[in-house]
CSV table of C-alpha atoms in Angstrom, one decimal:
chain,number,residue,atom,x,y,z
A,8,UNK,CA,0.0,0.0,0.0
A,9,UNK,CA,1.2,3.5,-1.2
A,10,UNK,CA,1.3,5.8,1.6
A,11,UNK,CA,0.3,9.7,1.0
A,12,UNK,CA,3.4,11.4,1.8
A,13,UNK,CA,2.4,14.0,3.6
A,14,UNK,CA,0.6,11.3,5.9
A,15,UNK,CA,4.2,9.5,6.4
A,16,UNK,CA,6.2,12.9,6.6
A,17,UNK,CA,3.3,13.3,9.6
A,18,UNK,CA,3.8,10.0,11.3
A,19,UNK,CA,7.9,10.0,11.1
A,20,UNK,CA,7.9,13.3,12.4
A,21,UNK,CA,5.7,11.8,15.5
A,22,UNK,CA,7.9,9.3,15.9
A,23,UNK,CA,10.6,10.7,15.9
A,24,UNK,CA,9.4,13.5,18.8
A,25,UNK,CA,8.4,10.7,21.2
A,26,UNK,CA,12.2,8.9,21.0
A,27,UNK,CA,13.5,12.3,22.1
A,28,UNK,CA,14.7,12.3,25.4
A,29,UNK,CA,14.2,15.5,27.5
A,30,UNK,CA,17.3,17.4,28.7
A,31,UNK,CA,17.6,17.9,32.8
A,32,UNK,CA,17.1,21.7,31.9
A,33,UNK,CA,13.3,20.9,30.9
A,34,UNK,CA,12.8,20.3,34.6
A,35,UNK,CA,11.8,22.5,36.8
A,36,UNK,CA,12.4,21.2,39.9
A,37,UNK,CA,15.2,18.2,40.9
A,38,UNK,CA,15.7,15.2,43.4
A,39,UNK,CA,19.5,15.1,44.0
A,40,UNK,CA,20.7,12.0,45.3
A,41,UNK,CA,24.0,12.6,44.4
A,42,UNK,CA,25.6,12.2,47.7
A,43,UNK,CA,24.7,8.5,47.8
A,44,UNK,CA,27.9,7.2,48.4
A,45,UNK,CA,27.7,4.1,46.1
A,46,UNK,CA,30.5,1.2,46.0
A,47,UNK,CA,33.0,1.5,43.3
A,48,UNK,CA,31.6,-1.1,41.6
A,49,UNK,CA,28.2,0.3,41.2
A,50,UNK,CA,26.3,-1.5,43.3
A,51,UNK,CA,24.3,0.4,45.6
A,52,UNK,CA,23.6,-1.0,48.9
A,53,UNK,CA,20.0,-2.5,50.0
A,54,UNK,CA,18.9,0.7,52.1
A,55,UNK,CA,20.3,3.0,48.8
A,56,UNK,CA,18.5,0.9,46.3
A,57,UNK,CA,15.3,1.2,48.3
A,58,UNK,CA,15.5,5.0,48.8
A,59,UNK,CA,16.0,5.2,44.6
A,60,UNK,CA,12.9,3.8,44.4
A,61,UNK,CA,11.3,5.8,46.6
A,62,UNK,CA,12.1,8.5,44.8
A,63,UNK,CA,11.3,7.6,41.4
A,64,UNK,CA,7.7,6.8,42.8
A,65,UNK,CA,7.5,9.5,43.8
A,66,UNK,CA,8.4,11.6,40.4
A,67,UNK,CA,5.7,14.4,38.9
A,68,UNK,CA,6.0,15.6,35.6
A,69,UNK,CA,7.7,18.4,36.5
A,70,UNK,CA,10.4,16.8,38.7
A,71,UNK,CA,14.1,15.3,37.5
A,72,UNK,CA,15.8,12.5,40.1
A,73,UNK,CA,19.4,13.0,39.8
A,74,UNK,CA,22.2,9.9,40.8
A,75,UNK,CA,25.6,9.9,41.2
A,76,UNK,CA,27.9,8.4,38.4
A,77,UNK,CA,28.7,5.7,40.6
A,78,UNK,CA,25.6,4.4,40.4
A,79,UNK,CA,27.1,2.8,36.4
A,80,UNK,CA,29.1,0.0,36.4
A,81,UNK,CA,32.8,1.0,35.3
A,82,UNK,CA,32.4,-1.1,31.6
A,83,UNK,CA,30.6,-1.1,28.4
A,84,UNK,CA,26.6,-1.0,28.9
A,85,UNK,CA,26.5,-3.7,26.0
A,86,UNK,CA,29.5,-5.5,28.4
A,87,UNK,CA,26.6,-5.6,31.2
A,88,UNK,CA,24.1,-6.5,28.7
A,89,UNK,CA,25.6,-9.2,27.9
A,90,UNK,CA,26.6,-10.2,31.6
A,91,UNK,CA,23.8,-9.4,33.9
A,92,UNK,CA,21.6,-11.7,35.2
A,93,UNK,CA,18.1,-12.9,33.2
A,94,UNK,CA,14.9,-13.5,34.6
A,95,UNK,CA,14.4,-16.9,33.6
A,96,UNK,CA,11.1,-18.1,33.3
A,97,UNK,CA,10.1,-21.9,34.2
A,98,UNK,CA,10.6,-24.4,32.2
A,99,UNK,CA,8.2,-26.6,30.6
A,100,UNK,CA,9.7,-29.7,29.2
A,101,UNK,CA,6.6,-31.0,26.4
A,102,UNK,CA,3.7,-30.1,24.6
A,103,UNK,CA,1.7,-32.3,27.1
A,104,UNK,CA,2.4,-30.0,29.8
A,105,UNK,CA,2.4,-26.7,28.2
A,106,UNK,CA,-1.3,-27.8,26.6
A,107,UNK,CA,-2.8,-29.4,29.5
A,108,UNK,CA,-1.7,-26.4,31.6
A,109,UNK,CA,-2.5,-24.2,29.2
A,110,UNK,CA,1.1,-22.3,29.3
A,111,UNK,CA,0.7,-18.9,28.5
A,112,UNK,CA,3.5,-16.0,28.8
A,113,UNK,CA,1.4,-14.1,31.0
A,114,UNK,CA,0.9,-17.0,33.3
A,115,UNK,CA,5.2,-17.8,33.6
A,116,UNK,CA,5.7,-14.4,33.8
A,117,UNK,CA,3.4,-13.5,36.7
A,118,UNK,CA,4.5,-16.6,38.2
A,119,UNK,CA,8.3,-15.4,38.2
A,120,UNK,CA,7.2,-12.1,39.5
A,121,UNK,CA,5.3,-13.9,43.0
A,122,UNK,CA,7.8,-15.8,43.2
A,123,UNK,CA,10.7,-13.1,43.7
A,124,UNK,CA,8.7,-11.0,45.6
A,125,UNK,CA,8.4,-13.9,48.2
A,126,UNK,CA,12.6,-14.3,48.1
A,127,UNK,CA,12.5,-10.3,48.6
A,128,UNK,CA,10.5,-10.8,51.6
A,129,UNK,CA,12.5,-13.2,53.0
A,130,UNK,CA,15.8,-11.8,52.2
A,131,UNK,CA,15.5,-8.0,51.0
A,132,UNK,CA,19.3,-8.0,50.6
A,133,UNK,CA,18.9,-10.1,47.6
A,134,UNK,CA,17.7,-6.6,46.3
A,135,UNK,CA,21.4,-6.0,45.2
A,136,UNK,CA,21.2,-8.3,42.9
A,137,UNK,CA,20.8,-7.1,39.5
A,138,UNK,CA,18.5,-8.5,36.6
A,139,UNK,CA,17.3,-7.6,33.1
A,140,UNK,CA,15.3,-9.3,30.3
A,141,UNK,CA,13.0,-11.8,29.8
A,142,UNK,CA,14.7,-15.8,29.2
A,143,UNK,CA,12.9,-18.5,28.4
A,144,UNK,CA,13.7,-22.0,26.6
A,145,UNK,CA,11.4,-23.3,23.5
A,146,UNK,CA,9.9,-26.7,23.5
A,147,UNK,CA,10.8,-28.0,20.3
A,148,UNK,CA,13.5,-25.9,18.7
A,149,UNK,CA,15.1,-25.6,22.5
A,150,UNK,CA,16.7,-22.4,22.1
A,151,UNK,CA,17.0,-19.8,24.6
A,152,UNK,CA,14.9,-17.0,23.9
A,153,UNK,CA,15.7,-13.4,25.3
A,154,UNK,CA,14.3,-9.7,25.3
A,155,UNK,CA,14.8,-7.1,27.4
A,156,UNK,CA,11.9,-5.7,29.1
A,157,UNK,CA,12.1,-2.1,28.1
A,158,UNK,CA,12.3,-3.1,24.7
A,159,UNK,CA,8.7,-4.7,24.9
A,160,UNK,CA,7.7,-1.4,26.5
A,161,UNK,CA,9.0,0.4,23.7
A,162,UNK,CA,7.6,-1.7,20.6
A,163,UNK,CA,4.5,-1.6,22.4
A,164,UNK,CA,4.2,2.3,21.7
A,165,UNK,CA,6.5,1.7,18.6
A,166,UNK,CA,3.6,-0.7,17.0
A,167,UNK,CA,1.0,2.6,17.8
A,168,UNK,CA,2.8,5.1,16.9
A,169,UNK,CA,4.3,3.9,13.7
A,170,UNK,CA,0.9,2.4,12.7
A,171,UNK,CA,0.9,1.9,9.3
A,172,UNK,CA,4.6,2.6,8.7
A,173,UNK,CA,4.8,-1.3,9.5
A,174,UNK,CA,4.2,-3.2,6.4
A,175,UNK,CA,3.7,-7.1,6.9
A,176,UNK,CA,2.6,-9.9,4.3
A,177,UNK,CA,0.6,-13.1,5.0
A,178,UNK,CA,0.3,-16.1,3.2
A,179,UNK,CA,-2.0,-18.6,4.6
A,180,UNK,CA,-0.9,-21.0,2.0
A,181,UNK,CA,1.5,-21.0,-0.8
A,182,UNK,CA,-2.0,-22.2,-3.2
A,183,UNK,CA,-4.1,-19.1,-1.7
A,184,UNK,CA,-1.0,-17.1,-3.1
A,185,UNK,CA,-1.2,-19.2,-6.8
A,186,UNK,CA,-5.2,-18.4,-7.0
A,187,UNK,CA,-4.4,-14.8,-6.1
A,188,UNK,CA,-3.8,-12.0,-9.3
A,189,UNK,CA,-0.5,-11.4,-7.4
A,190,UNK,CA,1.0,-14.0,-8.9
A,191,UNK,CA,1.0,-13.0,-12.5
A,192,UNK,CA,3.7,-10.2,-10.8
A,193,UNK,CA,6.0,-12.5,-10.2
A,194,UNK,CA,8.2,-14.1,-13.0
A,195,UNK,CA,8.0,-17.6,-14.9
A,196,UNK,CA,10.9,-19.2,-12.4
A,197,UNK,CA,9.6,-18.1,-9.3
A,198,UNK,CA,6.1,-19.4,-10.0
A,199,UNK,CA,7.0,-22.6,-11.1
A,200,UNK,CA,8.7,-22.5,-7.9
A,201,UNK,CA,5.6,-21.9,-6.1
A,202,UNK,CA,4.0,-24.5,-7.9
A,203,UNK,CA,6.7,-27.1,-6.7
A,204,UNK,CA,6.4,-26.0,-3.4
A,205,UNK,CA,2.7,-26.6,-3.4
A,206,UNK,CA,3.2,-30.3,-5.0
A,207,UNK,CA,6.1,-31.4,-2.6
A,208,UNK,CA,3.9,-30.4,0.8
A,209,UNK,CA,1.5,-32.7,-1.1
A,210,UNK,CA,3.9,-35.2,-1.4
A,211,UNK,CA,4.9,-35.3,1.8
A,212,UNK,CA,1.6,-35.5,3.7
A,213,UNK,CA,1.0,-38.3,1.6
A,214,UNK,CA,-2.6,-36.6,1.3
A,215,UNK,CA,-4.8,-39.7,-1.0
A,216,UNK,CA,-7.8,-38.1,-2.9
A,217,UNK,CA,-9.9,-39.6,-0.4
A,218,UNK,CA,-8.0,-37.6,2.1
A,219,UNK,CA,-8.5,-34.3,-0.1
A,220,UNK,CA,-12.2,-34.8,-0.3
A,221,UNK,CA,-12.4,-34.7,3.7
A,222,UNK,CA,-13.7,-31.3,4.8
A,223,UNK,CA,-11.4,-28.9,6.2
A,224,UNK,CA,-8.7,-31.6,5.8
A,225,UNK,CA,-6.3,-29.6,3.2
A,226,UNK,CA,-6.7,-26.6,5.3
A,227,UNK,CA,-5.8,-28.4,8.0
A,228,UNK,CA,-2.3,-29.7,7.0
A,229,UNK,CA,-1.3,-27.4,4.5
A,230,UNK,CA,-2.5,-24.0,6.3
A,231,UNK,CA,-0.1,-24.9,9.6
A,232,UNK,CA,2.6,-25.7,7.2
A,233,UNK,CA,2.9,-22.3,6.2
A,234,UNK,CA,2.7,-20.6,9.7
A,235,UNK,CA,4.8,-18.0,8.6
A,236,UNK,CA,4.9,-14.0,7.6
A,237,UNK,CA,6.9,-11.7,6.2
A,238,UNK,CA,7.7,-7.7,7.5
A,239,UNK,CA,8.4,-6.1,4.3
A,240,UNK,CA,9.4,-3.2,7.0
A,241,UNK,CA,9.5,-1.5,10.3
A,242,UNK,CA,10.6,1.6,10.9
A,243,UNK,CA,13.6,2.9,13.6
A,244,UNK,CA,12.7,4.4,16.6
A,245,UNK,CA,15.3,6.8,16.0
A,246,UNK,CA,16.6,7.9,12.1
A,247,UNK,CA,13.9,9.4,10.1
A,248,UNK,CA,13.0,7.2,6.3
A,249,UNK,CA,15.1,4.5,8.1
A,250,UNK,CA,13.4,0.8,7.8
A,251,UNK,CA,14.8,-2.6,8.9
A,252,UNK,CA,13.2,-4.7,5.7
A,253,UNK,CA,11.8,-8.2,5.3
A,254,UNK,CA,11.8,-9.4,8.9
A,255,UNK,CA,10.9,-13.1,8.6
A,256,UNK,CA,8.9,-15.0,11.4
A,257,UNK,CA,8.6,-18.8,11.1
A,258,UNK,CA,6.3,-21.5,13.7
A,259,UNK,CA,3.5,-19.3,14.1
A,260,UNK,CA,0.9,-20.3,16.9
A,261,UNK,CA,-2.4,-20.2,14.6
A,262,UNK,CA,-5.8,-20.4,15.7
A,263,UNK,CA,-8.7,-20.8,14.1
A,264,UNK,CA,-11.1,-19.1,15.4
A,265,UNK,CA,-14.3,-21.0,13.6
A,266,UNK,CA,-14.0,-23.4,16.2
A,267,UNK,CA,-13.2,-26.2,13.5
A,268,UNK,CA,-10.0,-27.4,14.9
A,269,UNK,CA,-9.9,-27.8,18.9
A,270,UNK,CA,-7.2,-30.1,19.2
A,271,UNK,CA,-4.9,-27.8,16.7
A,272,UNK,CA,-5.9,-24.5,18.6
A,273,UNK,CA,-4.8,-26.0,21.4
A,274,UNK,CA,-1.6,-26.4,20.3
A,275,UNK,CA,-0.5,-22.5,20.4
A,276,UNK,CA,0.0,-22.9,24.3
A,277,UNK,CA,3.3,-24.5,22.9
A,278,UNK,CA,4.0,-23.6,20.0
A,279,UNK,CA,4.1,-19.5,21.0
A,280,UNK,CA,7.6,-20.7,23.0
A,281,UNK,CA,9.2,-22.0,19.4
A,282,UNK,CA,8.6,-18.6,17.1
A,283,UNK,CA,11.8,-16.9,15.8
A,284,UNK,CA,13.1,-14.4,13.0
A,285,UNK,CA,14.9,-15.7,10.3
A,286,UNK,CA,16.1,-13.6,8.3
A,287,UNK,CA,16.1,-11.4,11.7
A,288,UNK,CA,16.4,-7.6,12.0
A,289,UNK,CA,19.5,-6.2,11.2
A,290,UNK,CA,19.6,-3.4,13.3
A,291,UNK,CA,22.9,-2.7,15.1
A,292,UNK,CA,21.5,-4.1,18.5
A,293,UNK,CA,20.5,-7.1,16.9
A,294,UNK,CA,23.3,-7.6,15.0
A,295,UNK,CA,26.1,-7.0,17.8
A,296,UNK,CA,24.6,-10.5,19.5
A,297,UNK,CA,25.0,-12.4,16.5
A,298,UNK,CA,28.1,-11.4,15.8
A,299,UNK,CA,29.9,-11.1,19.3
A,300,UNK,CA,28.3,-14.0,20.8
A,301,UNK,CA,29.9,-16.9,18.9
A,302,UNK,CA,29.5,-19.3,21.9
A,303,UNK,CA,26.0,-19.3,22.8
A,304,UNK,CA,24.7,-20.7,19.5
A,305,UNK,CA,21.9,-22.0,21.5
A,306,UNK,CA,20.3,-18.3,22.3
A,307,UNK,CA,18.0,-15.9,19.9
A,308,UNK,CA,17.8,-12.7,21.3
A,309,UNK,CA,14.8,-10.4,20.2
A,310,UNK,CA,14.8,-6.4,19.5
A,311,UNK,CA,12.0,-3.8,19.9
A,312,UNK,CA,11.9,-3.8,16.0
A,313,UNK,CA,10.9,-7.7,16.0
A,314,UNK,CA,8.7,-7.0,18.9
A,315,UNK,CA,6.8,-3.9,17.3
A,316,UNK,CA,6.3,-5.8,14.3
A,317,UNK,CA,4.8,-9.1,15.8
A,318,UNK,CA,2.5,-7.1,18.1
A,319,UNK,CA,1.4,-5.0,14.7
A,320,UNK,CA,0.8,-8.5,13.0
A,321,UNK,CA,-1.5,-9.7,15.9
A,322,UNK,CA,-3.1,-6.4,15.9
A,323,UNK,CA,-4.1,-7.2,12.1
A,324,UNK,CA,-5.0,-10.1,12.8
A,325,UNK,CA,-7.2,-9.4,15.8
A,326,UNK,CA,-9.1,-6.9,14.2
A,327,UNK,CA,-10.6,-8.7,11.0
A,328,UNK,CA,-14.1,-9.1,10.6
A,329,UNK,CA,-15.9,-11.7,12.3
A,330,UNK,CA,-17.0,-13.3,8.7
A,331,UNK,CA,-13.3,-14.3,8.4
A,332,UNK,CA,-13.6,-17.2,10.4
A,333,UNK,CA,-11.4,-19.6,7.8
A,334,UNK,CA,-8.0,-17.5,8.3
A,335,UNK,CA,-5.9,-18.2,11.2
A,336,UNK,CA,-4.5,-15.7,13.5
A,337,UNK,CA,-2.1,-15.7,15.9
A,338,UNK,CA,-3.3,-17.2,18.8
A,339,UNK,CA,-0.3,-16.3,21.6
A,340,UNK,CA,2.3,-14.3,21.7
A,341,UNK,CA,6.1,-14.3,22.8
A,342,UNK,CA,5.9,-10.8,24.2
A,343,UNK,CA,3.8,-9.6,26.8
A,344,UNK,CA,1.3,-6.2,27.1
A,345,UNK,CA,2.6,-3.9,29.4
A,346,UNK,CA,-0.2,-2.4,31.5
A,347,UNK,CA,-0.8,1.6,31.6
A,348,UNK,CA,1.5,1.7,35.3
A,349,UNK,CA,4.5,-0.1,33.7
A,350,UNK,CA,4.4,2.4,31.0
A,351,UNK,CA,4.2,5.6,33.2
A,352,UNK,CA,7.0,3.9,35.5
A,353,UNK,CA,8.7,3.2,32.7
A,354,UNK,CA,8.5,7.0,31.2
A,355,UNK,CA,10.2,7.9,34.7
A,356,UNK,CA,12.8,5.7,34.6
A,357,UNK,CA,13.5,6.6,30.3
A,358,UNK,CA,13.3,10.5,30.5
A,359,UNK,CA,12.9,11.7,33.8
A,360,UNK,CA,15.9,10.1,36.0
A,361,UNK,CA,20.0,11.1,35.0
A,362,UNK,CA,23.7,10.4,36.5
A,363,UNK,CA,25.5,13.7,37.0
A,364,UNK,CA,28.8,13.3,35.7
A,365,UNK,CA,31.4,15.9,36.1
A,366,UNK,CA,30.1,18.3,32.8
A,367,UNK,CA,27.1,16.9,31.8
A,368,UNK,CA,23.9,15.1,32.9
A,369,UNK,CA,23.1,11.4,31.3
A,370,UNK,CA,20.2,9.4,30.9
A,371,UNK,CA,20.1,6.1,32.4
A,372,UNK,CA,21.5,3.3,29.3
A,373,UNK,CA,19.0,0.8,28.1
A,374,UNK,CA,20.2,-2.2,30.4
A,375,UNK,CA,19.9,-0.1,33.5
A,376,UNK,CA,16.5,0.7,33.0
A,377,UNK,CA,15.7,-3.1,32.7
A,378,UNK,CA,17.8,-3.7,36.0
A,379,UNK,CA,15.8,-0.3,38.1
A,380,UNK,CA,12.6,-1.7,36.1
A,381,UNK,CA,12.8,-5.8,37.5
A,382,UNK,CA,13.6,-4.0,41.2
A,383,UNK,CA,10.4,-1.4,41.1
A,384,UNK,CA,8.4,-5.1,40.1
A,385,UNK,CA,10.4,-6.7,42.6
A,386,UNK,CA,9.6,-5.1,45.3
A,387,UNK,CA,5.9,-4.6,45.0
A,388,UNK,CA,5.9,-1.0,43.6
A,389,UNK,CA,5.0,-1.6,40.6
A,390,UNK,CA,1.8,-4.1,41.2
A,391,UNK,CA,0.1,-4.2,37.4
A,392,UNK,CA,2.8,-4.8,35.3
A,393,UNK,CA,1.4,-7.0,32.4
A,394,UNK,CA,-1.9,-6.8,30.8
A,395,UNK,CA,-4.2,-9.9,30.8
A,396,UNK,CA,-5.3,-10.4,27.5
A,397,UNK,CA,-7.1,-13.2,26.1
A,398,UNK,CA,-6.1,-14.1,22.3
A,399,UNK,CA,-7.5,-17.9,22.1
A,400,UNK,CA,-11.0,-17.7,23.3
A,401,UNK,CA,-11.7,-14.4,22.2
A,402,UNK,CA,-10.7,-11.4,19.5
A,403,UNK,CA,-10.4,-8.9,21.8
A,404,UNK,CA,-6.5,-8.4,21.6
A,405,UNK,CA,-6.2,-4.5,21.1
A,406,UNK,CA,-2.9,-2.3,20.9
C-alpha cells in the first residue's frame, strides 16, 4: 500500500518526537541523590536501592531524580548487557504439559514475579542483585529466547505510533498465493517455484484423494505448514525514512477461530515458545549479539523492532471481521502487554531520572532501565505490570 506522503512525513515526524529524550534543563524542579555514596563497583547498597525507588515513585511531571555516576558499572553497557543476570522463566519440558496447563507467557511471567517477591521478603538483601530481560527455553526448537523488558515497553508504543509505517505480508498458503492475481507479478521461475512447493507439501503429507475430499482436511495440513509471515518493513525508533526490511517469522501459533479445529488451537499454548526471525532484523542491536556472541549458539535474542512488528501482525489479525472465520491468527504471543503503570513507571525511569557526571547530565542506558525496572516489580511497587489479554477464546487483543 502506497502511503500519502504528507501522511508519512506526519507520522515520522511523531515518531521521531516521542524517542526524544528530555534534557535535565526541561525540569523544573530536581531530586539530587548525588551524595549516595555508592560502591565503586556500582552497586548500591539494599537501604540506597530502596530509597532510589522511593524517589522515582514519587516523580511528577515536572520533577528530575538525579544519581551519582557511581551508580554505572565501570564497563561497556552492551559489556553488562551481555553479563547481567536474566529472569528466567520456568521451564516446561513438552507439549503435554504446556497444553494441558494451558502455558501462557502471562501465566510464567506472573508466576516469576510472585515468586521473587516472596525471596525479597524473606531476604530483602537479595535486592542487590541485579537483573534484566526476559529468558525462556522453546519446547521443540530448544533455544533460549531473550528480550529485554524495556524493549517490549517500547515496541509496544512503537507498534501505535508507527501504525501503518509497519508493512507485513501473510500467506496462509502457498495455493491461496497461486489463485491470487498477485501471482502474475512475479516471474516464470519463481512461480513454477511456487507451484513445486505446493506439490512437494502434497507429497509429503501423503494426502490420497480420499484424504483431499475430507472437509477442512487440506486446510488443515497445509495451512499450519505455512505458519509464517513476512515484515516487508518497520521503521527505527530513531533515524527518520530509516526501515529494517523483510523481517521473517517462522512457527507461528495459529488459531482458528471458527472453532473447526480444537485439538490444533490447542496447540499455540506450545507452539508460541518456538517462534523466531529468520532472516532477523539487522539493526545494530540485533546484529552486535549475533556477531559477538559466537558461543552461545543455542540463544535468539529479540529487539523492539521484532517486537513492534509481531504485536502489529496480531493487531491485524485481531481486528478482522468476524466473517473471516477460515483464516488463522495468531493465537499467543512471545511478548507480553505492558499495563498503563509499567508504562508511566517506565517513562520515569526513560526521561525523567539522570547520573551527573562531572560536565554533563546522562540518561540512564537501556540495560539499566531493565535492572531499576525488575527492582520497582520486585519489590511490590510496581503491582500491574502486564496486561491480561485473552487471544485464544476471544478477539479482543487491542494495541
Amino acid at each position: 500500500m502506497k502511503l500519502d506522503r504528507n501522511l508519512e512525513e506526519k507520522i515520522w515526524d511523531e515518531i521521531l518526537e516521542k524517542s526524544k529524550r528530555p534534557t535535565h534543563d526541561k525540569f523544573q524542579n530536581e531530586i539530587d541523590l548525588t551524595d549516595l555514596n555508592i560502591l565503586k563497583c556500582g552497586r548500591p547498597s539494599e537501604e540506597q536501592i530502596i530509597e532510589i525507588l522511593n524517589q522515582i515513585s514519587k516523580l511528577d511531571q515536572y520533577t528530575s531524580l538525579v544519581l551519582p555516576e557511581k551508580i554505572l558499572y565501570e564497563i561497556d553497557p552492551r559489556t553488562v548487557r551481555k553479563n547481567v543476570r536474566p529472569i528466567c522463566l520456568r521451564r516446561i519440558r513438552s507439549k503435554t504439559e504446556a497444553i494441558e496447563k494451558k502455558i501462557t507467557l502471562e501465566k510464567l511471567i506472573k508466576e516469576k514475579i510472585e515468586e521473587m517477591r516472596e525471596k525479597f521478603i524473606s531476604n530483602p538483601e537479595k535486592i542487590c542483585e541485579d537483573y534484566a530481560g526476559i529468558n525462556y527455553r522453546g519446547i521443540t526448537d530448544k533455544k533460549v529466547k531473550n528480550y529485554l523488558m524495556c524493549d517490549v515497553i517500547e515496541g509496544y508504543l512503537h507498534a501505535k505510533d508507527a501504525g501503518i509505517l509497519i508493512e507485513t505480508k501473510r500467506y496462509d498458503t502457498l495455493e491461496k498465493l497461486l489463485k491470487s492475481k498477485e501471482i502474475d507479478s512475479f516471474d516464470k521461475e519463481t512461480r513454477k517455484k511456487i507451484v513445486s512447493a505446493i506439490k512437494s507439501i502434497t507429497s509429503r503429507e501423503l494426502m490420497t484423494e480420499k484424504m483431499k475430499r475430507i472437509p477442512g482436511y487440506v486446510r488443515k495440513v497445509i495451512l499450519t505448514k505455512q505458519s509464517e509471515r513476512v515484515v516487508l518493513r518497520v521503521p527505527s525508533t530513531t533515524t527518520k525514512k530509516k526501515y529494517y526490511k523483510n523481517i521473517k517469522f517462522r512457527k507461528l501459533p495459529q488459531f482458528f477461530i471458527d472453532g473447526n479445529f480444537p485439538e490444533l488451537n490447542s496447540e499455540v499454548y506450545a507452539s508460541w515458545m518456538d517462534v523466531y526471525t529468520e532472516p532477523s532484523c539487522n539493526c545494530e542491536e540485533k546484529t552486535f549479539f549475533i556477531t559477538y556472541l559466537p558461543r552461545r549458539v543455542n540463544q535468539i535474542w529479540y529487539c523492539v523492532h521484532e517486537i513492534a512488528a509481531f504485536l502489529k501482525m496480531m493487531m491485524d489479525d485481531w481486528k478482522k471481521d468476524n466473517d473471516d472465520l477460515a483464516d488463522p491468527r495468531i493465537g499467543l504471543s512471545p511478548f507480553f502487554i505492558p499495563t498503563l503503570e509499567a508504562i508511566e513507571f517506565y517513562k520515569k525511569l526513560r526521561n525523567q531520572v539522570f547520573v551527573k557526571t562531572e560536565n554533563s547530565y546522562k540518561h540512564l542506558p537501556k540495560i539499566y532501565l531493565d535492572i531499576w525496572l525488575e527492582k520497582l516489580i520486585r519489590t511490590n511497587r510496581l503491582k500491574s505490570f502486564i496486561e491480561s489479554v485473552s487471544y485464544v477464546e476471544s478477539a479482543n487483543f487491542k494495541i
